[in-house]
JSON list of C-alpha atoms and ligand atoms in Angstrom, two decimals:
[
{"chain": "U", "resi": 1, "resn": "UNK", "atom": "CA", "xyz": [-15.59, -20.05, 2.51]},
{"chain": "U", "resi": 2, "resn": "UNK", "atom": "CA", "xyz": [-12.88, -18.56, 4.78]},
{"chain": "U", "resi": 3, "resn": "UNK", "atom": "CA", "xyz": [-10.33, -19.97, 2.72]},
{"chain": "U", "resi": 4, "resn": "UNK", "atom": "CA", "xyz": [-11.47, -18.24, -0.59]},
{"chain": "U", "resi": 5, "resn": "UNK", "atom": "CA", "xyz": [-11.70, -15.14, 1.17]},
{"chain": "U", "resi": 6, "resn": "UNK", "atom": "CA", "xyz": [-8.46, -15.05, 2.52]},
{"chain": "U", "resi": 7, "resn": "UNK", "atom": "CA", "xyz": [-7.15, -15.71, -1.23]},
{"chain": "U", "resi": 8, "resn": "UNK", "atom": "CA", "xyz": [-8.80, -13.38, -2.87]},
{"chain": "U", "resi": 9, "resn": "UNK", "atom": "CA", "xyz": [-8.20, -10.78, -0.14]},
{"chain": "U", "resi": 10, "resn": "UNK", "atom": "CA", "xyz": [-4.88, -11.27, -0.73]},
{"chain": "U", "resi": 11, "resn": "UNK", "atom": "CA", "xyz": [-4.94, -11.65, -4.50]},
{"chain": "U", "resi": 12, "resn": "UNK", "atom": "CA", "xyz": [-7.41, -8.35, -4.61]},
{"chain": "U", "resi": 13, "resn": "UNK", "atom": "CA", "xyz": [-4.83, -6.06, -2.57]},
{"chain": "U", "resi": 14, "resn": "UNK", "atom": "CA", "xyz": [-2.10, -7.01, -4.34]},
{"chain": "U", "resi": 15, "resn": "UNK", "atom": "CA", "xyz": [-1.34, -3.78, -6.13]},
{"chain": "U", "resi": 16, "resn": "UNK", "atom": "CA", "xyz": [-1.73, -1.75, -2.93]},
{"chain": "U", "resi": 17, "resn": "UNK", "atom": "CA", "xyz": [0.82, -4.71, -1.18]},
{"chain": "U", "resi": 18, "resn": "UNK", "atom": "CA", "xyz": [3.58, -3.92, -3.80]},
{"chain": "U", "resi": 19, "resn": "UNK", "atom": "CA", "xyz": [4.05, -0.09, -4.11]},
{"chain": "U", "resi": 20, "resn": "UNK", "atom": "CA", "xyz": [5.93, 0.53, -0.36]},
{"chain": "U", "resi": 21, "resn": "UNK", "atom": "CA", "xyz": [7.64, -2.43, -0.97]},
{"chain": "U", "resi": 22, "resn": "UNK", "atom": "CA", "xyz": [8.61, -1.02, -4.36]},
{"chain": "U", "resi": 23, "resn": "UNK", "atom": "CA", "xyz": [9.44, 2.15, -2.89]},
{"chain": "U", "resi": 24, "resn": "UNK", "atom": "CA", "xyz": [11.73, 1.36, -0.48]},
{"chain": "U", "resi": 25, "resn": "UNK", "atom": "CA", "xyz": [13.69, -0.15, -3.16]},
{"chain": "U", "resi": 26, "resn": "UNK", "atom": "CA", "xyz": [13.92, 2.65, -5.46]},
{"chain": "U", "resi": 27, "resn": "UNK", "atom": "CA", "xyz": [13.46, 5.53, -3.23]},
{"chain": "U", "resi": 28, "resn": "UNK", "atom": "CA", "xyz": [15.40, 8.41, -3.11]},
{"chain": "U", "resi": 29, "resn": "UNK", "atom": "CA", "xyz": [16.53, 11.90, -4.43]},
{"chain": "U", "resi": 30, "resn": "UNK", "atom": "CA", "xyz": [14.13, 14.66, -4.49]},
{"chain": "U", "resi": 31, "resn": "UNK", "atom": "CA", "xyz": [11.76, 14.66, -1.17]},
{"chain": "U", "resi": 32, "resn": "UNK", "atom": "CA", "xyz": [8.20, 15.74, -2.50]},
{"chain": "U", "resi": 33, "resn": "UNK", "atom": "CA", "xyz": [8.26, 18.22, 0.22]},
{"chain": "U", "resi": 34, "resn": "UNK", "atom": "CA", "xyz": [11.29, 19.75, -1.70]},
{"chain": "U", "resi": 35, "resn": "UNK", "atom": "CA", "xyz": [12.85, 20.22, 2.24]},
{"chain": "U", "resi": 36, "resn": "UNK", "atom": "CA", "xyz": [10.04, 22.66, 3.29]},
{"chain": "U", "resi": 37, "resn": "UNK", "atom": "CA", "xyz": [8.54, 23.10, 6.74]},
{"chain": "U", "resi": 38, "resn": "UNK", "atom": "CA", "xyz": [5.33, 23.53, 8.28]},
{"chain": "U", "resi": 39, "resn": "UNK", "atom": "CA", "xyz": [5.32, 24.61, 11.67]},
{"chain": "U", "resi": 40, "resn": "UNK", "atom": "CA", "xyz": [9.05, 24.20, 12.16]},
{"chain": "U", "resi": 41, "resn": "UNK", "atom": "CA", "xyz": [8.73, 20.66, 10.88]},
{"chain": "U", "resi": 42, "resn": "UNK", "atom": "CA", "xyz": [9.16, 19.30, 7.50]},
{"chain": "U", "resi": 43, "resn": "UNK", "atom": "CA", "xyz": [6.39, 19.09, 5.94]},
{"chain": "U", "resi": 44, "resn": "UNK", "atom": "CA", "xyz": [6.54, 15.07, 4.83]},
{"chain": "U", "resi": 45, "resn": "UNK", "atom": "CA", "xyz": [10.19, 14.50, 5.14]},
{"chain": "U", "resi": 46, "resn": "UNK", "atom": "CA", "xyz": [13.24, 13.25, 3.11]},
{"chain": "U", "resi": 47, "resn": "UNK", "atom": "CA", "xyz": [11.51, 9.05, 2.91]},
{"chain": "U", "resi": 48, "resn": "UNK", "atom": "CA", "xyz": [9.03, 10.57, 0.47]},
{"chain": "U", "resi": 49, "resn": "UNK", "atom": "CA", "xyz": [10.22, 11.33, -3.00]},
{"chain": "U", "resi": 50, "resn": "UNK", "atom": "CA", "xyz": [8.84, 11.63, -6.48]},
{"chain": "U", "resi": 51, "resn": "UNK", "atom": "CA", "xyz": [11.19, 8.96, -7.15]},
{"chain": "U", "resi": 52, "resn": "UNK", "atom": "CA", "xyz": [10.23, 6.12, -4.66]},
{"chain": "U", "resi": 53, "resn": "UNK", "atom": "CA", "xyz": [6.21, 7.35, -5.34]},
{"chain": "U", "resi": 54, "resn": "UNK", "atom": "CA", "xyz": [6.65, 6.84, -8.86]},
{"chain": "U", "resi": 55, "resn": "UNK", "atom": "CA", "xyz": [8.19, 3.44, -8.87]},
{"chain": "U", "resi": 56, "resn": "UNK", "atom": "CA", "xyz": [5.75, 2.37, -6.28]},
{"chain": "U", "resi": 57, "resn": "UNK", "atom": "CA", "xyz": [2.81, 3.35, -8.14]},
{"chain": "U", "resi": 58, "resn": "UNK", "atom": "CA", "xyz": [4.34, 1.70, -11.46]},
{"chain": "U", "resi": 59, "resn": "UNK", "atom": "CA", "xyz": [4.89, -1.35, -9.66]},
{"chain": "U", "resi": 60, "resn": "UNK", "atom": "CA", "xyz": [1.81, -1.61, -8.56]},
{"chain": "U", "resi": 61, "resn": "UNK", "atom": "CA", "xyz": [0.19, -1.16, -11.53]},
{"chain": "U", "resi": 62, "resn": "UNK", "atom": "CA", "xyz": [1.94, -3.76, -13.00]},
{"chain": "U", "resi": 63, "resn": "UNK", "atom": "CA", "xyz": [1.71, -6.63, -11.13]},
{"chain": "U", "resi": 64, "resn": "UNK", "atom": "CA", "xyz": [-2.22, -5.34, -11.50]},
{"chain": "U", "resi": 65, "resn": "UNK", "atom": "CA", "xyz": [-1.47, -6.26, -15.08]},
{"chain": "U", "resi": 66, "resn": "UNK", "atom": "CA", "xyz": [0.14, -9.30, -14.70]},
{"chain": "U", "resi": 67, "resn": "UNK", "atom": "CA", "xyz": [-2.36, -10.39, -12.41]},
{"chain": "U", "resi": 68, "resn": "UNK", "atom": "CA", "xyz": [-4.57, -10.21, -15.14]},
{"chain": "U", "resi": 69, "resn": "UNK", "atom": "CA", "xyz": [-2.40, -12.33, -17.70]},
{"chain": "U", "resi": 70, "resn": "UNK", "atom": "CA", "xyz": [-2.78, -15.27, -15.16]},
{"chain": "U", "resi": 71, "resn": "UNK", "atom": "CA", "xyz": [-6.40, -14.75, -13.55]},
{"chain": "U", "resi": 72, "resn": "UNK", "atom": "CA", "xyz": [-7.94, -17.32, -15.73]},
{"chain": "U", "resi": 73, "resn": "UNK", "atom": "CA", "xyz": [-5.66, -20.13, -15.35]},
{"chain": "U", "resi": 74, "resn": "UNK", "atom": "CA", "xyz": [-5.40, -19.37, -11.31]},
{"chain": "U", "resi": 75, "resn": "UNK", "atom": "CA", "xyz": [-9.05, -19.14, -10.98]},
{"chain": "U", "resi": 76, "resn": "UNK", "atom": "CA", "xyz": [-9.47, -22.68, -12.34]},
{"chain": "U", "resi": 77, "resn": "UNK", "atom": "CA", "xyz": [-6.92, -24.07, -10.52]},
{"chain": "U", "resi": 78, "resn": "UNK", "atom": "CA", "xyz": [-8.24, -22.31, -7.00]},
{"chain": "U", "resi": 79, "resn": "UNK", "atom": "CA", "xyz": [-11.93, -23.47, -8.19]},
{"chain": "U", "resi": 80, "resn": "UNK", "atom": "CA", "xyz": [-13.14, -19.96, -7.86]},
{"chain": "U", "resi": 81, "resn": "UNK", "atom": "CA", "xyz": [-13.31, -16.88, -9.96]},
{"chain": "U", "resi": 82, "resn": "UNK", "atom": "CA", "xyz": [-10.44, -14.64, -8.71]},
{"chain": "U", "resi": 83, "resn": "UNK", "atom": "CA", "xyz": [-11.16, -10.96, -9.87]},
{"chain": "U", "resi": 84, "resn": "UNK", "atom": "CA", "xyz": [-9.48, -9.18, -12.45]},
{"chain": "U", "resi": 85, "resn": "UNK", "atom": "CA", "xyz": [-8.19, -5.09, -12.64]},
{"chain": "U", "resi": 86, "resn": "UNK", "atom": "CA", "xyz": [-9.60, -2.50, -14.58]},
{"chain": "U", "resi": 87, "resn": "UNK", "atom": "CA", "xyz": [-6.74, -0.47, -15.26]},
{"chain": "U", "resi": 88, "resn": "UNK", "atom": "CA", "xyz": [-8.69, 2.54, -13.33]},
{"chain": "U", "resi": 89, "resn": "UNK", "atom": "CA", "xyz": [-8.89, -0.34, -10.58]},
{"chain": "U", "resi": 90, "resn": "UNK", "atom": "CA", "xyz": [-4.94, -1.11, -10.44]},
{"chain": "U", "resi": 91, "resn": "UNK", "atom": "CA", "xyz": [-3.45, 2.52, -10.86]},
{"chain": "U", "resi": 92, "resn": "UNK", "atom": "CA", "xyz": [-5.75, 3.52, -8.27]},
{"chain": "U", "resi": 93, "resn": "UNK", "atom": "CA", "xyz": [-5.07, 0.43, -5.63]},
{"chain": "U", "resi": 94, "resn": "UNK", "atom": "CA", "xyz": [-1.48, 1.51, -6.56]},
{"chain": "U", "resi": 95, "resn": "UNK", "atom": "CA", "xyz": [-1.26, 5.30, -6.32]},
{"chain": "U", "resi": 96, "resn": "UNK", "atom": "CA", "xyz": [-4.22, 5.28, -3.21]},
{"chain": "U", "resi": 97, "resn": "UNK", "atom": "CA", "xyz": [-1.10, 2.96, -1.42]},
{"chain": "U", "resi": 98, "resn": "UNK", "atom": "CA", "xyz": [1.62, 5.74, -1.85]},
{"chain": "U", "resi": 99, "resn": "UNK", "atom": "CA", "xyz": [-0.86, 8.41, -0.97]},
{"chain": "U", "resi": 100, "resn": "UNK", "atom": "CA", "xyz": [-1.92, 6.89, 2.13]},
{"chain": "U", "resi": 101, "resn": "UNK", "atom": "CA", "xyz": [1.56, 6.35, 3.46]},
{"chain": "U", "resi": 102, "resn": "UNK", "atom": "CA", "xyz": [2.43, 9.88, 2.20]},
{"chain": "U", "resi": 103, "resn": "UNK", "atom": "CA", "xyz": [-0.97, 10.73, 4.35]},
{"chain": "U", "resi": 104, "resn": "UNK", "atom": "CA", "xyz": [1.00, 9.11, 7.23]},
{"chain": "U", "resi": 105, "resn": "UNK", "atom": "CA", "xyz": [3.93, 11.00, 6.85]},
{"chain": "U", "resi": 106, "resn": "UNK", "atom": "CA", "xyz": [2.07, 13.86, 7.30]},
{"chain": "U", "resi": 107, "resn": "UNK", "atom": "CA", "xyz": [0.61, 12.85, 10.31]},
{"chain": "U", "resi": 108, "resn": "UNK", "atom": "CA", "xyz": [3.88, 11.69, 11.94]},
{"chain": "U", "resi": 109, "resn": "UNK", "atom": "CA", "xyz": [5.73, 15.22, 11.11]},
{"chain": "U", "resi": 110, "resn": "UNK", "atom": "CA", "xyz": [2.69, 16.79, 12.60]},
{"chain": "U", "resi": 111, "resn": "UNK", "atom": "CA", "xyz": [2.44, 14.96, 15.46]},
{"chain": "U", "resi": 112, "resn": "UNK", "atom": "CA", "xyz": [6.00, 15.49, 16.25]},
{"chain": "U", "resi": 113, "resn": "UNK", "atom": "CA", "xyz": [7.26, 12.01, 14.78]},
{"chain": "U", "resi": 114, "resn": "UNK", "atom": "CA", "xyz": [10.95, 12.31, 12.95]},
{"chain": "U", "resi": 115, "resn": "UNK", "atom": "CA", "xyz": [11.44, 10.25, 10.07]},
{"chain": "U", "resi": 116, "resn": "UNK", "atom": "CA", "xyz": [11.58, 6.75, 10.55]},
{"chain": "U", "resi": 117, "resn": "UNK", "atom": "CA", "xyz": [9.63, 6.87, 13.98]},
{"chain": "U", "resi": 118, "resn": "UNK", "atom": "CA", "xyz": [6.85, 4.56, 14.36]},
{"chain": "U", "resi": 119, "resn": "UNK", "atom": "CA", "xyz": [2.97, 5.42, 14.54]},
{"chain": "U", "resi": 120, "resn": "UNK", "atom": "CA", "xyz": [1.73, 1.90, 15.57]},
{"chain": "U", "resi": 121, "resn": "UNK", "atom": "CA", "xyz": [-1.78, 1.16, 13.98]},
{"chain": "U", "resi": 122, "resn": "UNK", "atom": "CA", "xyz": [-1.20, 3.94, 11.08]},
{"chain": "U", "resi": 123, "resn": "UNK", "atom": "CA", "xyz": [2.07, 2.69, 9.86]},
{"chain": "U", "resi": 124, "resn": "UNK", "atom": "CA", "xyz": [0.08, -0.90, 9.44]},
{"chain": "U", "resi": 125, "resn": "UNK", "atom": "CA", "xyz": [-3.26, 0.89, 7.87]},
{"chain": "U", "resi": 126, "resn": "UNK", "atom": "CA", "xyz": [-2.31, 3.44, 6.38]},
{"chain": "U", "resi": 127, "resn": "UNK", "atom": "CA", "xyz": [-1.79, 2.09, 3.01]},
{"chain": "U", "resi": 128, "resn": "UNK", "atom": "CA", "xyz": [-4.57, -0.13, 2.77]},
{"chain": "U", "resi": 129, "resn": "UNK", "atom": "CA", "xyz": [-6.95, 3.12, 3.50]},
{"chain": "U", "resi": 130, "resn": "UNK", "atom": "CA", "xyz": [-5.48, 5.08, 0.68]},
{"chain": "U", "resi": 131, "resn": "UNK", "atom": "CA", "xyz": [-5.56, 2.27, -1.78]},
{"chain": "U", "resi": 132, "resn": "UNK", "atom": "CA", "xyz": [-9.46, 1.13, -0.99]},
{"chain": "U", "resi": 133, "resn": "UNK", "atom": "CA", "xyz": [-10.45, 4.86, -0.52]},
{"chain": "U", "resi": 134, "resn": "UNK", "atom": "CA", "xyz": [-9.08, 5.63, -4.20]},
{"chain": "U", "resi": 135, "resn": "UNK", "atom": "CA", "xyz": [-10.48, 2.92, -5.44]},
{"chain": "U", "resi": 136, "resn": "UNK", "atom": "CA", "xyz": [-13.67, 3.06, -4.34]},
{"chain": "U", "resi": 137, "resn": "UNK", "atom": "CA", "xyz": [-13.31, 7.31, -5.86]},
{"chain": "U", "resi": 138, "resn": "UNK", "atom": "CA", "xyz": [-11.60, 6.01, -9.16]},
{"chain": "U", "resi": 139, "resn": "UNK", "atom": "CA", "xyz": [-13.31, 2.64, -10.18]},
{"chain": "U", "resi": 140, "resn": "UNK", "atom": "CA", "xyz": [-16.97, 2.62, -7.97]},
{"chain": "U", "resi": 141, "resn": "UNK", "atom": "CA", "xyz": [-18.62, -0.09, -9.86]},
{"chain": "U", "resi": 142, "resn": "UNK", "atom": "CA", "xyz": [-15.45, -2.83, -9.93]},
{"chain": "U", "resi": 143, "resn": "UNK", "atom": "CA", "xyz": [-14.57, -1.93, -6.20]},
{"chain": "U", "resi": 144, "resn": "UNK", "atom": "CA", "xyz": [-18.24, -2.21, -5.22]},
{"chain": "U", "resi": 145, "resn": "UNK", "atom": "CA", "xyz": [-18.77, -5.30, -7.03]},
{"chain": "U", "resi": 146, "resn": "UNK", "atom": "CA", "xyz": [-15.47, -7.00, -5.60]},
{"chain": "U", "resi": 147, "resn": "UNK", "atom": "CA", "xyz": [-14.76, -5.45, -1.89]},
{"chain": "U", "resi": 148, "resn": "UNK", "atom": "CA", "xyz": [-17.78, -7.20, -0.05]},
{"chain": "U", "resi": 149, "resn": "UNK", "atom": "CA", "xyz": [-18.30, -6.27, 3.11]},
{"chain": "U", "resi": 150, "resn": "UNK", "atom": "CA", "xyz": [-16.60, -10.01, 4.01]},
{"chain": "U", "resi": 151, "resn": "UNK", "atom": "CA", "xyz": [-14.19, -9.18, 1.67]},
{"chain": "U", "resi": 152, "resn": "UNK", "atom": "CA", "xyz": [-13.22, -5.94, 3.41]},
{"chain": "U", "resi": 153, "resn": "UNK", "atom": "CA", "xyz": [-13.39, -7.55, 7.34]},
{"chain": "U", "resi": 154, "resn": "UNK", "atom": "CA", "xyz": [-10.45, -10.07, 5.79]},
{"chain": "U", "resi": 155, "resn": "UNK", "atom": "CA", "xyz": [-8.56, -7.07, 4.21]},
{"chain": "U", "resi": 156, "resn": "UNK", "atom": "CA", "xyz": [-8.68, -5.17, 7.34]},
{"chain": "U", "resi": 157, "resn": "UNK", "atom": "CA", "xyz": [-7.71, -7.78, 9.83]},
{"chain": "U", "resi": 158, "resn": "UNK", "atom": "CA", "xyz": [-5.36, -9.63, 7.02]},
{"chain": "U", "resi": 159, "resn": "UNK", "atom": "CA", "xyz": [-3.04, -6.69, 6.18]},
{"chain": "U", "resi": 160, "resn": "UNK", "atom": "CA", "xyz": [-1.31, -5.40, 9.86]},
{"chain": "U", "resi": 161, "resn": "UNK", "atom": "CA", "xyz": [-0.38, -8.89, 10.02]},
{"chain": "U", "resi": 162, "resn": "UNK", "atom": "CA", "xyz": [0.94, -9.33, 6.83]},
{"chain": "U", "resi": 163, "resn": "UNK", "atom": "CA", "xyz": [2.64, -5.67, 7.34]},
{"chain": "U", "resi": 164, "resn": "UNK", "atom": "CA", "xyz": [4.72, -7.12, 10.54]},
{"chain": "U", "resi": 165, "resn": "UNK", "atom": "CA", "xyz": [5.71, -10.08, 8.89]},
{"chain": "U", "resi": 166, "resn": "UNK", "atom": "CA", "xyz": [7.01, -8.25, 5.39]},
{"chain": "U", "resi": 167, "resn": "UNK", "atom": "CA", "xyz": [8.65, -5.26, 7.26]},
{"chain": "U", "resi": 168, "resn": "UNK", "atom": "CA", "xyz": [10.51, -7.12, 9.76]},
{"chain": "U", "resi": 169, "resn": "UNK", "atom": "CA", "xyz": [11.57, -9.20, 6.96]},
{"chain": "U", "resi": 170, "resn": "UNK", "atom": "CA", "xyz": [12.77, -6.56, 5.20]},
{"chain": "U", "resi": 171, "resn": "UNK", "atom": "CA", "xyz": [14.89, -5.34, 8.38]},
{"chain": "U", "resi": 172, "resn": "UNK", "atom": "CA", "xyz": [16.85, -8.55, 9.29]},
{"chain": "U", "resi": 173, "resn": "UNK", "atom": "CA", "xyz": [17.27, -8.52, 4.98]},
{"chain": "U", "resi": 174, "resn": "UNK", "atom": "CA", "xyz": [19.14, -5.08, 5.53]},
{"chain": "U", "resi": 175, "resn": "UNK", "atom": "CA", "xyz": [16.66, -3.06, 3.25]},
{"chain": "U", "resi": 176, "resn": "UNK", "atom": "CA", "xyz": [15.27, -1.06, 5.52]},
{"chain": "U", "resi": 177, "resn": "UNK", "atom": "CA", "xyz": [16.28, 0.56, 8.76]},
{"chain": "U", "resi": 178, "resn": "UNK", "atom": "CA", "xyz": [13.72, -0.30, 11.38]},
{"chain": "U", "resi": 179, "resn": "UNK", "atom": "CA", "xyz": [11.84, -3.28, 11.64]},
{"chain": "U", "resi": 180, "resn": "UNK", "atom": "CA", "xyz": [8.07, -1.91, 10.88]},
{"chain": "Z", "resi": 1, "resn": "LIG", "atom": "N1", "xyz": [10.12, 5.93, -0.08]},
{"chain": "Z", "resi": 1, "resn": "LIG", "atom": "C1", "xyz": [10.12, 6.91, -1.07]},
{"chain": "Z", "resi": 1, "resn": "LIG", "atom": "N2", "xyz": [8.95, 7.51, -1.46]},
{"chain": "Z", "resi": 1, "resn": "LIG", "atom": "C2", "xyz": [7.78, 7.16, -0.88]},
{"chain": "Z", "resi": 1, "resn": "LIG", "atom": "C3", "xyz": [7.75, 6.18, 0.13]},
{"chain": "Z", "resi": 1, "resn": "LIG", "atom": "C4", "xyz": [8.95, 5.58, 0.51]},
{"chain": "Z", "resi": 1, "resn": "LIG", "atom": "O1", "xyz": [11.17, 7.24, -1.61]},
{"chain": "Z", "resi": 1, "resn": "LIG", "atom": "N3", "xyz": [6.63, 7.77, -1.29]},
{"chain": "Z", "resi": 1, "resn": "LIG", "atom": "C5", "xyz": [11.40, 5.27, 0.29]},
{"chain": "Z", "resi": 1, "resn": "LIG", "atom": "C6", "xyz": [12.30, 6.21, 1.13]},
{"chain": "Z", "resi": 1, "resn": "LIG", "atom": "O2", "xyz": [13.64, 5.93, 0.79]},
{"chain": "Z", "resi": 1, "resn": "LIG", "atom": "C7", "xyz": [11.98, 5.78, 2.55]},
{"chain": "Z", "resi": 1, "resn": "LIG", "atom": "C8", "xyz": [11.79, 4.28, 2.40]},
{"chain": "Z", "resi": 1, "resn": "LIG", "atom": "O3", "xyz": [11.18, 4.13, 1.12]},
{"chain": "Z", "resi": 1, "resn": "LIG", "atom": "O4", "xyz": [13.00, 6.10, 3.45]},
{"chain": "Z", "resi": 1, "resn": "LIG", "atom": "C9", "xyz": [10.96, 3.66, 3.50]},
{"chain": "Z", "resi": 1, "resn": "LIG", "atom": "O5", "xyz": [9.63, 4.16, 3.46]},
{"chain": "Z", "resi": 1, "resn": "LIG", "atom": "P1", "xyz": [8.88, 4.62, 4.78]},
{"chain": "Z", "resi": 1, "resn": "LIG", "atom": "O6", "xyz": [9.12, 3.67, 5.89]},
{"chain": "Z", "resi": 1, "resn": "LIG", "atom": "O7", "xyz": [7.48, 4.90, 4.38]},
{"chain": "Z", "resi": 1, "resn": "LIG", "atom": "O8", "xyz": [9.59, 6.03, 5.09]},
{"chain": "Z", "resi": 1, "resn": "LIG", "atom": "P2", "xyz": [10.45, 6.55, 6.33]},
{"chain": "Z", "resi": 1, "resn": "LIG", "atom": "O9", "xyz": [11.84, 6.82, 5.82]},
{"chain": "Z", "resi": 1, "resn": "LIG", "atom": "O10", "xyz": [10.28, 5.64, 7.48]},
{"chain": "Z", "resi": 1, "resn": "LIG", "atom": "O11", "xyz": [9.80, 7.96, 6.64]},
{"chain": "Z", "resi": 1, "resn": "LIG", "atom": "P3", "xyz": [8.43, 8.29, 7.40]},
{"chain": "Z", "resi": 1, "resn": "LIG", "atom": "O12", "xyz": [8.76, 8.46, 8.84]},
{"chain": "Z", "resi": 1, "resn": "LIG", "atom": "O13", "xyz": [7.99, 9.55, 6.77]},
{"chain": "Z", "resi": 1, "resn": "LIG", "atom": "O14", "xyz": [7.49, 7.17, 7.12]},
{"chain": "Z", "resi": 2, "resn": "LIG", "atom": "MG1", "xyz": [9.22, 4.02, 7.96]}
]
């Protein structure tokens, strides 16, 4: 059922949805990059620090975990059986998210793109890449058994959407500086 599908997409990324989010909120002081260049250009710029990539992995792994305190109950009430996180699973949805985006960063420095600019398409992806790539590397068996292909089509087409809506959100909230 579409329905289920889109719920448990949802439910399943959860822990890679979180950790930008998280980020944005608790980012700053010491860029990962430590302010060096590549090529003239910093090498992932002054939005990525250990600070913001620790809280956003944290965060993520959390609501992994809390996700798990109320699976049971929200499965019965949805009428199907929502899955639950290994913690392997949930770090690695988590940590795959900031990597991804710090992935991004990369690209955009390379590619000429100052911090802040927009790289439509990667900015929306980016994330969700990282976080099922890790996953699949980190917990094989849970991510094989839960990320149908179905599963994955919903995920894919699910998240940019959900990406737009959050970020500009975020924007007219006054938490972040551009709207995406
Ligand atoms: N942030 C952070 N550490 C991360 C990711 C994000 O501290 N690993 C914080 C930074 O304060 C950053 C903000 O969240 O400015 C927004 O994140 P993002 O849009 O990803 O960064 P940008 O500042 O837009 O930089 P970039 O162009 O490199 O994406
Ligand atoms: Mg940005």
């Amino acid at each position: 059922m579409v329905i289920s599908l889109i719920v448990t997409a949802f439910w399943a990324m959860l822990p890679a949805y979180i950790p930008n989010n998280a980020a944005v909120l608790a980012g700053g002081g010491r860029p990962i990059d430590g302010g060096r260049t590549m090529g003239g250009r910093r090498i992932l710029g002054d939005g990525k620090t250990w600070r913001g990539t620790a809280a956003g992995t944290l965060a993520g792994l959390a609501v992994a975990l809390a996700l798990n305190v109320v699976q049971p109950t929200l499965s019965s009430l949805v009428g199907f059986s929502l899955p639950s996180f290994p913690v392997a699973a949930g770090f690695a949805l988590a940590l795959g998210a900031m990597l991804g985006d710090i992935g991004a960063s990369f690209l955009k420095r390379r590619t000429g793109r100052e911090r802040g600019a927009a790289f439509p398409g990667l900015d929306q992806l980016d994330f969700v890449v990282g976080a099922l790539v890790l996953a699949f590397v980190l917990a094989p068996a849970w991510f094989t058994a839960t990320f149908t292909l179905p599963l994955l089509a919903v995920v894919l087409v699910m998240t940019p959407v959900l990406h737009v809506v959050t970020n500009v959100g975020a924007y007219v909230l006054g938490l972040k500086n551009e709207p995406y």
